Amino acid sequence: MITEVLNNNLIEAMRIRIPDGTNLANVLMDILYIGKEAVYRRLRGEVPFTLAEVAAISKSLGVSLDQIIGISSANTAMFNLNFLHYSEPLQTYSSMIRRYAEILETMSGDPKSVLSTASNMLPQAFYLKYDYLSRFRLFKWMYQHKQVNCVQKFSELQLTQELIDAQKAFVKANQDFRTTNYIWDQMIIIHLVNDIKYFRDINLVTEEEVEKLKEELILLLNELEEVATIGMFPKTRNSVNVYISNIDFEATYSYAGTENLEIGMIRIYSINSITSLDKAFCKSQKDWIKSLKRFSTNISVSGEIQRIQFFNTQREHIKEL
């Protein structure tokens, strides 16, 4: 009886984790490397899932053990720390970006898909398409971690094609959400400007490279302003709501979801994020981002004066380079 209950709880948890229209049997065949009939015997309850199979399912779909045994606590949640391996930073960073892109791709085509971010730094969905800006963010992280000794100067860091492709996939997946909400800290540009100044002053970034970064920053800012002005991504025509916060953020908070699948993210260690599929955490993320709108001004389509002032201020910060 206990085994039957545990088996049913596992199946129910798995169904919650996969998008509508997805065949659970096919998903399990890919995860467990067993045949279709063996999968259906487990789904019918004729054969219980083994501990090793439960572990593989938990790792792949983010199903926590408390969901399976029927215990739920508002004070606990399972997180993926997504740590980078210092020995292969480019390869693991590429895999991480690709993994984020794949998660977002499973949701982005849904007509009710929503992506919300409260950010104290430039959104990855924008800067990852720019060569110098995306390299600089990664370079800063590498320099900060002494375990990474593959580059000494910014000019030495070159992105692999695998990473470039992963970044493109990530950017596309972000813009394919039906509705996107951005809340930007007013310091999103000045933080990066200060970082560039520092590395220039210690002679790890050349004046020529600073000019390239400056050029890309201007292009990126023009893109952000266009999106805010028309209230949508130009290519996909998907809706974008942009808010400017009147208070500072401690971190970057993100939430992505549909009716059947959601994920919460908190930015850590400059280029990384901890992620969770836990329902309580995702609700908390969604509510927190929503609450920040109370301290923010909507500049998408409306709020023309505030929008012009904000972007003019950001351009003044860039001129300091």
PDB file of C-alpha atoms in Angstrom:
ATOM      1  CA  MET A   1       0.000   0.000   0.000  1.00  0.00           C
ATOM      2  CA  ILE A   2       2.799   2.416   0.916  1.00  0.00           C
ATOM      3  CA  THR A   3       4.655   1.586  -2.306  1.00  0.00           C
ATOM      4  CA  GLU A   4       1.499   2.249  -4.327  1.00  0.00           C
ATOM      5  CA  VAL A   5       1.005   5.656  -2.685  1.00  0.00           C
ATOM      6  CA  LEU A   6       4.638   6.628  -3.261  1.00  0.00           C
ATOM      7  CA  ASN A   7       4.420   5.501  -6.890  1.00  0.00           C
ATOM      8  CA  ASN A   8       1.248   7.547  -7.469  1.00  0.00           C
ATOM      9  CA  ASN A   9       2.765  10.608  -5.791  1.00  0.00           C
ATOM     10  CA  LEU A  10       5.835  10.342  -8.018  1.00  0.00           C
ATOM     11  CA  ILE A  11       3.733  10.076 -11.188  1.00  0.00           C
ATOM     12  CA  GLU A  12       1.616  13.058 -10.139  1.00  0.00           C
ATOM     13  CA  ALA A  13       4.740  15.146  -9.384  1.00  0.00           C
ATOM     14  CA  MET A  14       6.193  14.264 -12.783  1.00  0.00           C
ATOM     15  CA  ARG A  15       3.028  15.252 -14.645  1.00  0.00           C
ATOM     16  CA  ILE A  16       3.141  18.659 -12.967  1.00  0.00           C
ATOM     17  CA  ARG A  17       6.736  19.177 -14.118  1.00  0.00           C
ATOM     18  CA  ILE A  18       6.238  18.542 -17.830  1.00  0.00           C
ATOM     19  CA  PRO A  19       4.464  20.901 -20.281  1.00  0.00           C
ATOM     20  CA  ASP A  20       0.911  20.238 -21.476  1.00  0.00           C
ATOM     21  CA  GLY A  21       0.757  17.890 -24.442  1.00  0.00           C
ATOM     22  CA  THR A  22       4.044  16.186 -23.557  1.00  0.00           C
ATOM     23  CA  ASN A  23       3.917  12.401 -23.338  1.00  0.00           C
ATOM     24  CA  LEU A  24       5.227  11.357 -19.918  1.00  0.00           C
ATOM     25  CA  ALA A  25       6.145   7.874 -21.162  1.00  0.00           C
ATOM     26  CA  ASN A  26       8.433   9.338 -23.836  1.00  0.00           C
ATOM     27  CA  VAL A  27      10.067  11.627 -21.267  1.00  0.00           C
ATOM     28  CA  LEU A  28      10.740   8.678 -18.945  1.00  0.00           C
ATOM     29  CA  MET A  29      12.187   6.589 -21.767  1.00  0.00           C
ATOM     30  CA  ASP A  30      14.755   9.346 -22.368  1.00  0.00           C
ATOM     31  CA  ILE A  31      15.569   9.746 -18.650  1.00  0.00           C
ATOM     32  CA  LEU A  32      15.682   6.083 -17.602  1.00  0.00           C
ATOM     33  CA  TYR A  33      16.887   4.469 -20.867  1.00  0.00           C
ATOM     34  CA  ILE A  34      14.252   1.732 -20.670  1.00  0.00           C
ATOM     35  CA  GLY A  35      11.696   0.523 -23.201  1.00  0.00           C
ATOM     36  CA  LYS A  36       8.171   1.797 -23.665  1.00  0.00           C
ATOM     37  CA  GLU A  37       6.510  -1.310 -22.180  1.00  0.00           C
ATOM     38  CA  ALA A  38       8.750  -1.133 -19.090  1.00  0.00           C
ATOM     39  CA  VAL A  39       7.771   2.526 -18.651  1.00  0.00           C
ATOM     40  CA  TYR A  40       4.051   1.777 -18.959  1.00  0.00           C
ATOM     41  CA  ARG A  41       4.299  -1.033 -16.403  1.00  0.00           C
ATOM     42  CA  ARG A  42       5.628   1.548 -13.948  1.00  0.00           C
ATOM     43  CA  LEU A  43       2.985   4.127 -14.863  1.00  0.00           C
ATOM     44  CA  ARG A  44       0.235   1.507 -14.393  1.00  0.00           C
ATOM     45  CA  GLY A  45       1.653   0.621 -10.996  1.00  0.00           C
ATOM     46  CA  GLU A  46       2.484  -2.965 -11.944  1.00  0.00           C
ATOM     47  CA  VAL A  47       6.195  -2.396 -11.257  1.00  0.00           C
ATOM     48  CA  PRO A  48       7.429   0.221  -8.724  1.00  0.00           C
ATOM     49  CA  PHE A  49      10.118   2.738  -9.652  1.00  0.00           C
ATOM     50  CA  THR A  50      13.497   1.820  -8.159  1.00  0.00           C
ATOM     51  CA  LEU A  51      15.450   4.194  -5.925  1.00  0.00           C
ATOM     52  CA  ALA A  52      17.991   4.756  -8.716  1.00  0.00           C
ATOM     53  CA  GLU A  53      15.172   5.600 -11.146  1.00  0.00           C
ATOM     54  CA  VAL A  54      13.593   8.021  -8.660  1.00  0.00           C
ATOM     55  CA  ALA A  55      16.985   9.716  -8.241  1.00  0.00           C
ATOM     56  CA  ALA A  56      17.388  10.077 -12.023  1.00  0.00           C
ATOM     57  CA  ILE A  57      13.865  11.491 -12.355  1.00  0.00           C
ATOM     58  CA  SER A  58      14.431  13.904  -9.470  1.00  0.00           C
ATOM     59  CA  LYS A  59      17.654  15.182 -11.033  1.00  0.00           C
ATOM     60  CA  SER A  60      16.152  15.602 -14.497  1.00  0.00           C
ATOM     61  CA  LEU A  61      12.709  17.021 -13.667  1.00  0.00           C
ATOM     62  CA  GLY A  62      13.390  18.692 -10.321  1.00  0.00           C
ATOM     63  CA  VAL A  63      10.942  16.476  -8.420  1.00  0.00           C
ATOM     64  CA  SER A  64      11.781  16.648  -4.707  1.00  0.00           C
ATOM     65  CA  LEU A  65      11.423  13.721  -2.313  1.00  0.00           C
ATOM     66  CA  ASP A  66       9.019  15.625  -0.074  1.00  0.00           C
ATOM     67  CA  GLN A  67       6.557  15.747  -2.992  1.00  0.00           C
ATOM     68  CA  ILE A  68       6.816  11.974  -3.360  1.00  0.00           C
ATOM     69  CA  ILE A  69       6.379  11.070   0.322  1.00  0.00           C
ATOM     70  CA  GLY A  70       3.665  13.665   0.817  1.00  0.00           C
ATOM     71  CA  ILE A  71       5.527  16.015   3.108  1.00  0.00           C
ATOM     72  CA  SER A  72       5.534  19.696   2.310  1.00  0.00           C
ATOM     73  CA  SER A  73       7.091  22.546   4.240  1.00  0.00           C
ATOM     74  CA  ALA A  74       6.862  26.238   3.467  1.00  0.00           C
ATOM     75  CA  ASN A  75      10.383  26.649   4.862  1.00  0.00           C
ATOM     76  CA  THR A  76      12.191  24.217   2.568  1.00  0.00           C
ATOM     77  CA  ALA A  77      12.816  24.070  -1.152  1.00  0.00           C
ATOM     78  CA  MET A  78      15.216  22.296  -3.521  1.00  0.00           C
ATOM     79  CA  PHE A  79      17.659  24.534  -5.422  1.00  0.00           C
ATOM     80  CA  ASN A  80      20.096  23.967  -8.245  1.00  0.00           C
ATOM     81  CA  LEU A  81      23.274  25.929  -7.483  1.00  0.00           C
ATOM     82  CA  ASN A  82      24.589  25.686 -11.085  1.00  0.00           C
ATOM     83  CA  PHE A  83      28.225  26.031  -9.995  1.00  0.00           C
ATOM     84  CA  LEU A  84      30.868  26.495 -12.665  1.00  0.00           C
ATOM     85  CA  HIS A  85      33.858  24.149 -12.755  1.00  0.00           C
ATOM     86  CA  TYR A  86      37.056  26.184 -12.575  1.00  0.00           C
ATOM     87  CA  SER A  87      39.028  23.688 -14.675  1.00  0.00           C
ATOM     88  CA  GLU A  88      36.721  24.126 -17.714  1.00  0.00           C
ATOM     89  CA  PRO A  89      35.051  27.531 -17.270  1.00  0.00           C
ATOM     90  CA  LEU A  90      34.086  28.132 -20.910  1.00  0.00           C
ATOM     91  CA  GLN A  91      32.663  24.658 -21.395  1.00  0.00           C
ATOM     92  CA  THR A  92      30.675  24.638 -18.154  1.00  0.00           C
ATOM     93  CA  TYR A  93      29.479  28.227 -18.659  1.00  0.00           C
ATOM     94  CA  SER A  94      28.335  27.278 -22.152  1.00  0.00           C
ATOM     95  CA  SER A  95      26.479  24.236 -20.775  1.00  0.00           C
ATOM     96  CA  MET A  96      24.856  26.394 -18.106  1.00  0.00           C
ATOM     97  CA  ILE A  97      23.628  29.002 -20.615  1.00  0.00           C
ATOM     98  CA  ARG A  98      22.363  26.244 -22.903  1.00  0.00           C
ATOM     99  CA  ARG A  99      20.526  24.621 -19.991  1.00  0.00           C
ATOM    100  CA  TYR A 100      18.837  27.902 -19.101  1.00  0.00           C
ATOM    101  CA  ALA A 101      17.867  28.357 -22.759  1.00  0.00           C
ATOM    102  CA  GLU A 102      16.355  24.871 -22.942  1.00  0.00           C
ATOM    103  CA  ILE A 103      14.284  25.454 -19.800  1.00  0.00           C
ATOM    104  CA  LEU A 104      12.986  28.747 -21.157  1.00  0.00           C
ATOM    105  CA  GLU A 105      12.306  27.212 -24.586  1.00  0.00           C
ATOM    106  CA  THR A 106       9.912  24.680 -23.019  1.00  0.00           C
ATOM    107  CA  MET A 107       7.782  27.587 -21.754  1.00  0.00           C
ATOM    108  CA  SER A 108       8.266  30.368 -24.292  1.00  0.00           C
ATOM    109  CA  GLY A 109       5.871  29.080 -26.935  1.00  0.00           C
ATOM    110  CA  ASP A 110       2.964  28.918 -24.483  1.00  0.00           C
ATOM    111  CA  PRO A 111       0.321  31.629 -25.094  1.00  0.00           C
ATOM    112  CA  LYS A 112       0.235  32.322 -21.339  1.00  0.00           C
ATOM    113  CA  SER A 113       4.001  32.338 -20.825  1.00  0.00           C
ATOM    114  CA  VAL A 114       5.362  35.111 -18.585  1.00  0.00           C
ATOM    115  CA  LEU A 115       8.951  36.128 -17.854  1.00  0.00           C
ATOM    116  CA  SER A 116       9.580  38.703 -15.117  1.00  0.00           C
ATOM    117  CA  THR A 117      12.915  40.115 -13.939  1.00  0.00           C
ATOM    118  CA  ALA A 118      13.841  42.724 -11.351  1.00  0.00           C
ATOM    119  CA  SER A 119      17.437  43.537 -12.234  1.00  0.00           C
ATOM    120  CA  ASN A 120      20.267  45.551 -10.703  1.00  0.00           C
ATOM    121  CA  MET A 121      22.489  44.889 -13.721  1.00  0.00           C
ATOM    122  CA  LEU A 122      22.104  44.788 -17.487  1.00  0.00           C
ATOM    123  CA  PRO A 123      19.768  41.935 -18.501  1.00  0.00           C
ATOM    124  CA  GLN A 124      21.547  38.913 -19.974  1.00  0.00           C
ATOM    125  CA  ALA A 125      18.823  38.695 -22.613  1.00  0.00           C
ATOM    126  CA  PHE A 126      20.281  41.886 -24.111  1.00  0.00           C
ATOM    127  CA  TYR A 127      24.028  41.965 -23.448  1.00  0.00           C
ATOM    128  CA  LEU A 128      24.721  38.326 -24.439  1.00  0.00           C
ATOM    129  CA  LYS A 129      24.244  39.222 -28.109  1.00  0.00           C
ATOM    130  CA  TYR A 130      27.175  41.689 -27.964  1.00  0.00           C
ATOM    131  CA  ASP A 131      30.685  40.278 -28.327  1.00  0.00           C
ATOM    132  CA  TYR A 132      32.671  42.635 -26.087  1.00  0.00           C
ATOM    133  CA  LEU A 133      30.005  43.010 -23.397  1.00  0.00           C
ATOM    134  CA  SER A 134      29.394  39.273 -23.048  1.00  0.00           C
ATOM    135  CA  ARG A 135      33.144  38.594 -22.957  1.00  0.00           C
ATOM    136  CA  PHE A 136      33.727  41.318 -20.373  1.00  0.00           C
ATOM    137  CA  ARG A 137      31.163  39.896 -17.937  1.00  0.00           C
ATOM    138  CA  LEU A 138      32.796  36.478 -18.177  1.00  0.00           C
ATOM    139  CA  PHE A 139      36.298  37.977 -17.946  1.00  0.00           C
ATOM    140  CA  LYS A 140      35.416  39.798 -14.726  1.00  0.00           C
ATOM    141  CA  TRP A 141      34.238  36.536 -13.163  1.00  0.00           C
ATOM    142  CA  MET A 142      37.382  34.709 -14.282  1.00  0.00           C
ATOM    143  CA  TYR A 143      39.657  37.402 -12.905  1.00  0.00           C
ATOM    144  CA  GLN A 144      37.796  37.417  -9.602  1.00  0.00           C
ATOM    145  CA  HIS A 145      38.286  33.672  -9.128  1.00  0.00           C
ATOM    146  CA  LYS A 146      41.976  32.953  -8.886  1.00  0.00           C
ATOM    147  CA  GLN A 147      41.321  29.270  -9.572  1.00  0.00           C
ATOM    148  CA  VAL A 148      40.734  30.300 -13.192  1.00  0.00           C
ATOM    149  CA  ASN A 149      44.153  30.934 -14.713  1.00  0.00           C
ATOM    150  CA  CYS A 150      43.336  30.628 -18.400  1.00  0.00           C
ATOM    151  CA  VAL A 151      43.410  34.385 -19.128  1.00  0.00           C
ATOM    152  CA  GLN A 152      45.422  37.261 -17.717  1.00  0.00           C
ATOM    153  CA  LYS A 153      44.075  40.082 -19.902  1.00  0.00           C
ATOM    154  CA  PHE A 154      40.731  40.779 -21.529  1.00  0.00           C
ATOM    155  CA  SER A 155      42.236  40.443 -25.012  1.00  0.00           C
ATOM    156  CA  GLU A 156      43.171  36.819 -24.270  1.00  0.00           C
ATOM    157  CA  LEU A 157      39.581  35.715 -23.696  1.00  0.00           C
ATOM    158  CA  GLN A 158      37.905  34.362 -26.828  1.00  0.00           C
ATOM    159  CA  LEU A 159      34.501  32.706 -26.774  1.00  0.00           C
ATOM    160  CA  THR A 160      34.016  29.262 -28.287  1.00  0.00           C
ATOM    161  CA  GLN A 161      31.460  28.786 -31.052  1.00  0.00           C
ATOM    162  CA  GLU A 162      29.556  26.485 -28.705  1.00  0.00           C
ATOM    163  CA  LEU A 163      29.200  29.321 -26.187  1.00  0.00           C
ATOM    164  CA  ILE A 164      28.253  31.866 -28.865  1.00  0.00           C
ATOM    165  CA  ASP A 165      25.498  29.537 -30.118  1.00  0.00           C
ATOM    166  CA  ALA A 166      24.261  28.942 -26.557  1.00  0.00           C
ATOM    167  CA  GLN A 167      24.069  32.683 -25.945  1.00  0.00           C
ATOM    168  CA  LYS A 168      22.070  33.214 -29.141  1.00  0.00           C
ATOM    169  CA  ALA A 169      19.642  30.462 -28.101  1.00  0.00           C
ATOM    170  CA  PHE A 170      19.271  32.063 -24.664  1.00  0.00           C
ATOM    171  CA  VAL A 171      18.512  35.502 -26.134  1.00  0.00           C
ATOM    172  CA  LYS A 172      15.949  34.045 -28.555  1.00  0.00           C
ATOM    173  CA  ALA A 173      14.211  32.015 -25.832  1.00  0.00           C
ATOM    174  CA  ASN A 174      13.863  35.155 -23.681  1.00  0.00           C
ATOM    175  CA  GLN A 175      12.182  37.094 -26.472  1.00  0.00           C
ATOM    176  CA  ASP A 176       9.740  34.289 -27.295  1.00  0.00           C
ATOM    177  CA  PHE A 177       7.732  34.709 -24.073  1.00  0.00           C
ATOM    178  CA  ARG A 178       4.275  36.102 -24.696  1.00  0.00           C
ATOM    179  CA  THR A 179       4.686  38.682 -21.913  1.00  0.00           C
ATOM    180  CA  THR A 180       7.921  40.005 -20.399  1.00  0.00           C
ATOM    181  CA  ASN A 181       8.153  42.305 -17.383  1.00  0.00           C
ATOM    182  CA  TYR A 182      11.384  44.177 -16.609  1.00  0.00           C
ATOM    183  CA  ILE A 183      12.025  46.245 -13.500  1.00  0.00           C
ATOM    184  CA  TRP A 184      15.386  48.002 -13.790  1.00  0.00           C
ATOM    185  CA  ASP A 185      17.451  49.467 -11.004  1.00  0.00           C
ATOM    186  CA  GLN A 186      18.585  52.981 -11.979  1.00  0.00           C
ATOM    187  CA  MET A 187      22.198  51.847 -11.456  1.00  0.00           C
ATOM    188  CA  ILE A 188      22.224  49.112 -14.121  1.00  0.00           C
ATOM    189  CA  ILE A 189      24.656  51.017 -16.365  1.00  0.00           C
ATOM    190  CA  ILE A 190      26.848  52.710 -13.796  1.00  0.00           C
ATOM    191  CA  HIS A 191      27.790  49.402 -12.161  1.00  0.00           C
ATOM    192  CA  LEU A 192      29.200  48.146 -15.459  1.00  0.00           C
ATOM    193  CA  VAL A 193      30.872  51.479 -16.241  1.00  0.00           C
ATOM    194  CA  ASN A 194      32.692  51.341 -12.903  1.00  0.00           C
ATOM    195  CA  ASP A 195      33.839  47.765 -13.601  1.00  0.00           C
ATOM    196  CA  ILE A 196      35.236  48.757 -17.005  1.00  0.00           C
ATOM    197  CA  LYS A 197      37.052  51.745 -15.484  1.00  0.00           C
ATOM    198  CA  TYR A 198      38.670  49.528 -12.868  1.00  0.00           C
ATOM    199  CA  PHE A 199      40.048  47.008 -15.346  1.00  0.00           C
ATOM    200  CA  ARG A 200      41.254  49.805 -17.605  1.00  0.00           C
ATOM    201  CA  ASP A 201      43.065  51.415 -14.665  1.00  0.00           C
ATOM    202  CA  ILE A 202      44.915  48.187 -13.830  1.00  0.00           C
ATOM    203  CA  ASN A 203      45.869  47.784 -17.525  1.00  0.00           C
ATOM    204  CA  LEU A 204      43.904  44.592 -18.178  1.00  0.00           C
ATOM    205  CA  VAL A 205      41.581  46.312 -20.657  1.00  0.00           C
ATOM    206  CA  THR A 206      43.070  48.592 -23.302  1.00  0.00           C
ATOM    207  CA  GLU A 207      41.747  51.991 -24.364  1.00  0.00           C
ATOM    208  CA  GLU A 208      40.767  50.509 -27.712  1.00  0.00           C
ATOM    209  CA  GLU A 209      38.781  47.767 -25.967  1.00  0.00           C
ATOM    210  CA  VAL A 210      37.108  50.364 -23.750  1.00  0.00           C
ATOM    211  CA  GLU A 211      35.974  52.180 -26.892  1.00  0.00           C
ATOM    212  CA  LYS A 212      34.537  48.932 -28.282  1.00  0.00           C
ATOM    213  CA  LEU A 213      32.703  48.314 -25.001  1.00  0.00           C
ATOM    214  CA  LYS A 214      31.446  51.878 -25.072  1.00  0.00           C
ATOM    215  CA  GLU A 215      30.137  51.484 -28.635  1.00  0.00           C
ATOM    216  CA  GLU A 216      28.290  48.289 -27.727  1.00  0.00           C
ATOM    217  CA  LEU A 217      26.839  49.896 -24.616  1.00  0.00           C
ATOM    218  CA  ILE A 218      25.389  52.696 -26.718  1.00  0.00           C
ATOM    219  CA  LEU A 219      23.884  50.181 -29.162  1.00  0.00           C
ATOM    220  CA  LEU A 220      22.469  48.137 -26.286  1.00  0.00           C
ATOM    221  CA  LEU A 221      20.991  51.245 -24.667  1.00  0.00           C
ATOM    222  CA  ASN A 222      19.373  52.237 -27.976  1.00  0.00           C
ATOM    223  CA  GLU A 223      17.859  48.760 -28.166  1.00  0.00           C
ATOM    224  CA  LEU A 224      16.533  48.978 -24.611  1.00  0.00           C
ATOM    225  CA  GLU A 225      15.004  52.370 -25.344  1.00  0.00           C
ATOM    226  CA  GLU A 226      13.285  51.096 -28.499  1.00  0.00           C
ATOM    227  CA  VAL A 227      11.785  48.146 -26.604  1.00  0.00           C
ATOM    228  CA  ALA A 228      10.586  50.462 -23.828  1.00  0.00           C
ATOM    229  CA  THR A 229       9.137  52.956 -26.319  1.00  0.00           C
ATOM    230  CA  ILE A 230       7.076  50.493 -28.363  1.00  0.00           C
ATOM    231  CA  GLY A 231       6.355  48.087 -25.491  1.00  0.00           C
ATOM    232  CA  MET A 232       7.387  44.960 -27.373  1.00  0.00           C
ATOM    233  CA  PHE A 233      10.313  43.097 -28.895  1.00  0.00           C
ATOM    234  CA  PRO A 234      10.544  44.338 -32.523  1.00  0.00           C
ATOM    235  CA  LYS A 235      11.171  40.893 -34.045  1.00  0.00           C
ATOM    236  CA  THR A 236       8.699  38.725 -32.113  1.00  0.00           C
ATOM    237  CA  ARG A 237       6.127  41.473 -31.376  1.00  0.00           C
ATOM    238  CA  ASN A 238       5.708  39.944 -27.908  1.00  0.00           C
ATOM    239  CA  SER A 239       4.627  42.338 -25.163  1.00  0.00           C
ATOM    240  CA  VAL A 240       7.257  43.972 -22.910  1.00  0.00           C
ATOM    241  CA  ASN A 241       6.499  46.050 -19.816  1.00  0.00           C
ATOM    242  CA  VAL A 242       9.427  48.131 -18.544  1.00  0.00           C
ATOM    243  CA  TYR A 243       9.565  49.729 -15.108  1.00  0.00           C
ATOM    244  CA  ILE A 244      12.258  51.918 -13.537  1.00  0.00           C
ATOM    245  CA  SER A 245      12.682  51.361  -9.825  1.00  0.00           C
ATOM    246  CA  ASN A 246      13.001  54.230  -7.379  1.00  0.00           C
ATOM    247  CA  ILE A 247      14.788  51.980  -4.865  1.00  0.00           C
ATOM    248  CA  ASP A 248      17.951  49.871  -5.156  1.00  0.00           C
ATOM    249  CA  PHE A 249      17.903  46.075  -5.512  1.00  0.00           C
ATOM    250  CA  GLU A 250      20.109  43.727  -3.494  1.00  0.00           C
ATOM    251  CA  ALA A 251      20.199  41.198  -6.334  1.00  0.00           C
ATOM    252  CA  THR A 252      18.575  40.225  -9.627  1.00  0.00           C
ATOM    253  CA  TYR A 253      15.363  38.229  -9.237  1.00  0.00           C
ATOM    254  CA  SER A 254      13.667  36.350 -12.081  1.00  0.00           C
ATOM    255  CA  TYR A 255      10.566  34.247 -12.592  1.00  0.00           C
ATOM    256  CA  ALA A 256       9.413  32.366 -15.696  1.00  0.00           C
ATOM    257  CA  GLY A 257       6.280  30.330 -15.974  1.00  0.00           C
ATOM    258  CA  THR A 258       3.208  28.967 -17.705  1.00  0.00           C
ATOM    259  CA  GLU A 259       0.125  27.354 -16.199  1.00  0.00           C
ATOM    260  CA  ASN A 260       1.952  24.034 -15.843  1.00  0.00           C
ATOM    261  CA  LEU A 261       5.650  24.831 -15.413  1.00  0.00           C
ATOM    262  CA  GLU A 262       7.570  27.565 -13.609  1.00  0.00           C
ATOM    263  CA  ILE A 263      11.054  28.376 -12.389  1.00  0.00           C
ATOM    264  CA  GLY A 264      12.494  30.990 -10.041  1.00  0.00           C
ATOM    265  CA  MET A 265      16.044  32.383 -10.283  1.00  0.00           C
ATOM    266  CA  ILE A 266      18.281  34.603  -8.143  1.00  0.00           C
ATOM    267  CA  ARG A 267      21.518  35.949  -9.650  1.00  0.00           C
ATOM    268  CA  ILE A 268      24.690  35.085  -7.710  1.00  0.00           C
ATOM    269  CA  TYR A 269      28.444  35.316  -8.352  1.00  0.00           C
ATOM    270  CA  SER A 270      28.125  37.819 -11.204  1.00  0.00           C
ATOM    271  CA  ILE A 271      27.256  35.414 -14.054  1.00  0.00           C
ATOM    272  CA  ASN A 272      25.435  32.620 -12.266  1.00  0.00           C
ATOM    273  CA  SER A 273      21.989  31.970 -10.787  1.00  0.00           C
ATOM    274  CA  ILE A 274      20.529  29.584  -8.279  1.00  0.00           C
ATOM    275  CA  THR A 275      17.311  28.097  -9.644  1.00  0.00           C
ATOM    276  CA  SER A 276      14.354  26.217  -8.250  1.00  0.00           C
ATOM    277  CA  LEU A 277      11.194  24.618  -9.584  1.00  0.00           C
ATOM    278  CA  ASP A 278       9.667  24.583  -6.098  1.00  0.00           C
ATOM    279  CA  LYS A 279       6.121  25.968  -6.262  1.00  0.00           C
ATOM    280  CA  ALA A 280       6.322  27.889  -2.984  1.00  0.00           C
ATOM    281  CA  PHE A 281       9.613  29.524  -3.992  1.00  0.00           C
ATOM    282  CA  CYS A 282       8.303  30.409  -7.459  1.00  0.00           C
ATOM    283  CA  LYS A 283       5.222  32.008  -5.913  1.00  0.00           C
ATOM    284  CA  SER A 284       7.455  33.951  -3.537  1.00  0.00           C
ATOM    285  CA  GLN A 285       9.595  35.160  -6.468  1.00  0.00           C
ATOM    286  CA  LYS A 286       6.537  36.165  -8.461  1.00  0.00           C
ATOM    287  CA  ASP A 287       5.034  38.032  -5.492  1.00  0.00           C
ATOM    288  CA  TRP A 288       8.345  39.763  -4.673  1.00  0.00           C
ATOM    289  CA  ILE A 289       8.847  41.017  -8.224  1.00  0.00           C
ATOM    290  CA  LYS A 290       5.222  42.166  -8.335  1.00  0.00           C
ATOM    291  CA  SER A 291       5.673  44.057  -5.058  1.00  0.00           C
ATOM    292  CA  LEU A 292       8.651  45.971  -6.497  1.00  0.00           C
ATOM    293  CA  LYS A 293       6.342  47.558  -9.060  1.00  0.00           C
ATOM    294  CA  ARG A 294       4.933  49.646  -6.193  1.00  0.00           C
ATOM    295  CA  PHE A 295       8.262  51.479  -6.030  1.00  0.00           C
ATOM    296  CA  SER A 296       8.645  51.754  -9.803  1.00  0.00           C
ATOM    297  CA  THR A 297       7.556  53.894 -12.753  1.00  0.00           C
ATOM    298  CA  ASN A 298       6.189  52.307 -15.929  1.00  0.00           C
ATOM    299  CA  ILE A 299       8.098  53.690 -18.944  1.00  0.00           C
ATOM    300  CA  SER A 300       6.897  51.264 -21.624  1.00  0.00           C
ATOM    301  CA  VAL A 301       4.780  53.157 -24.163  1.00  0.00           C
ATOM    302  CA  SER A 302       3.642  55.581 -21.421  1.00  0.00           C
ATOM    303  CA  GLY A 303       5.817  57.626 -19.029  1.00  0.00           C
ATOM    304  CA  GLU A 304       7.582  59.410 -21.891  1.00  0.00           C
ATOM    305  CA  ILE A 305       9.268  62.087 -19.764  1.00  0.00           C
ATOM    306  CA  GLN A 306      10.582  59.564 -17.244  1.00  0.00           C
ATOM    307  CA  ARG A 307      11.741  57.283 -20.066  1.00  0.00           C
ATOM    308  CA  ILE A 308      13.687  60.034 -21.801  1.00  0.00           C
ATOM    309  CA  GLN A 309      15.248  61.164 -18.526  1.00  0.00           C
ATOM    310  CA  PHE A 310      16.285  57.627 -17.599  1.00  0.00           C
ATOM    311  CA  PHE A 311      18.007  56.849 -20.900  1.00  0.00           C
ATOM    312  CA  ASN A 312      19.663  60.264 -21.105  1.00  0.00           C
ATOM    313  CA  THR A 313      21.098  59.681 -17.623  1.00  0.00           C
ATOM    314  CA  GLN A 314      22.432  56.258 -18.674  1.00  0.00           C
ATOM    315  CA  ARG A 315      24.107  57.813 -21.725  1.00  0.00           C
ATOM    316  CA  GLU A 316      25.815  60.355 -19.470  1.00  0.00           C
ATOM    317  CA  HIS A 317      27.225  57.496 -17.399  1.00  0.00           C
ATOM    318  CA  ILE A 318      28.609  55.853 -20.551  1.00  0.00           C
ATOM    319  CA  LYS A 319      30.303  59.103 -21.564  1.00  0.00           C
ATOM    320  CA  GLU A 320      32.437  58.830 -18.413  1.00  0.00           C
ATOM    321  CA  LEU A 321      34.383  55.964 -19.980  1.00  0.00           C
TER     322      LEU A 321
END
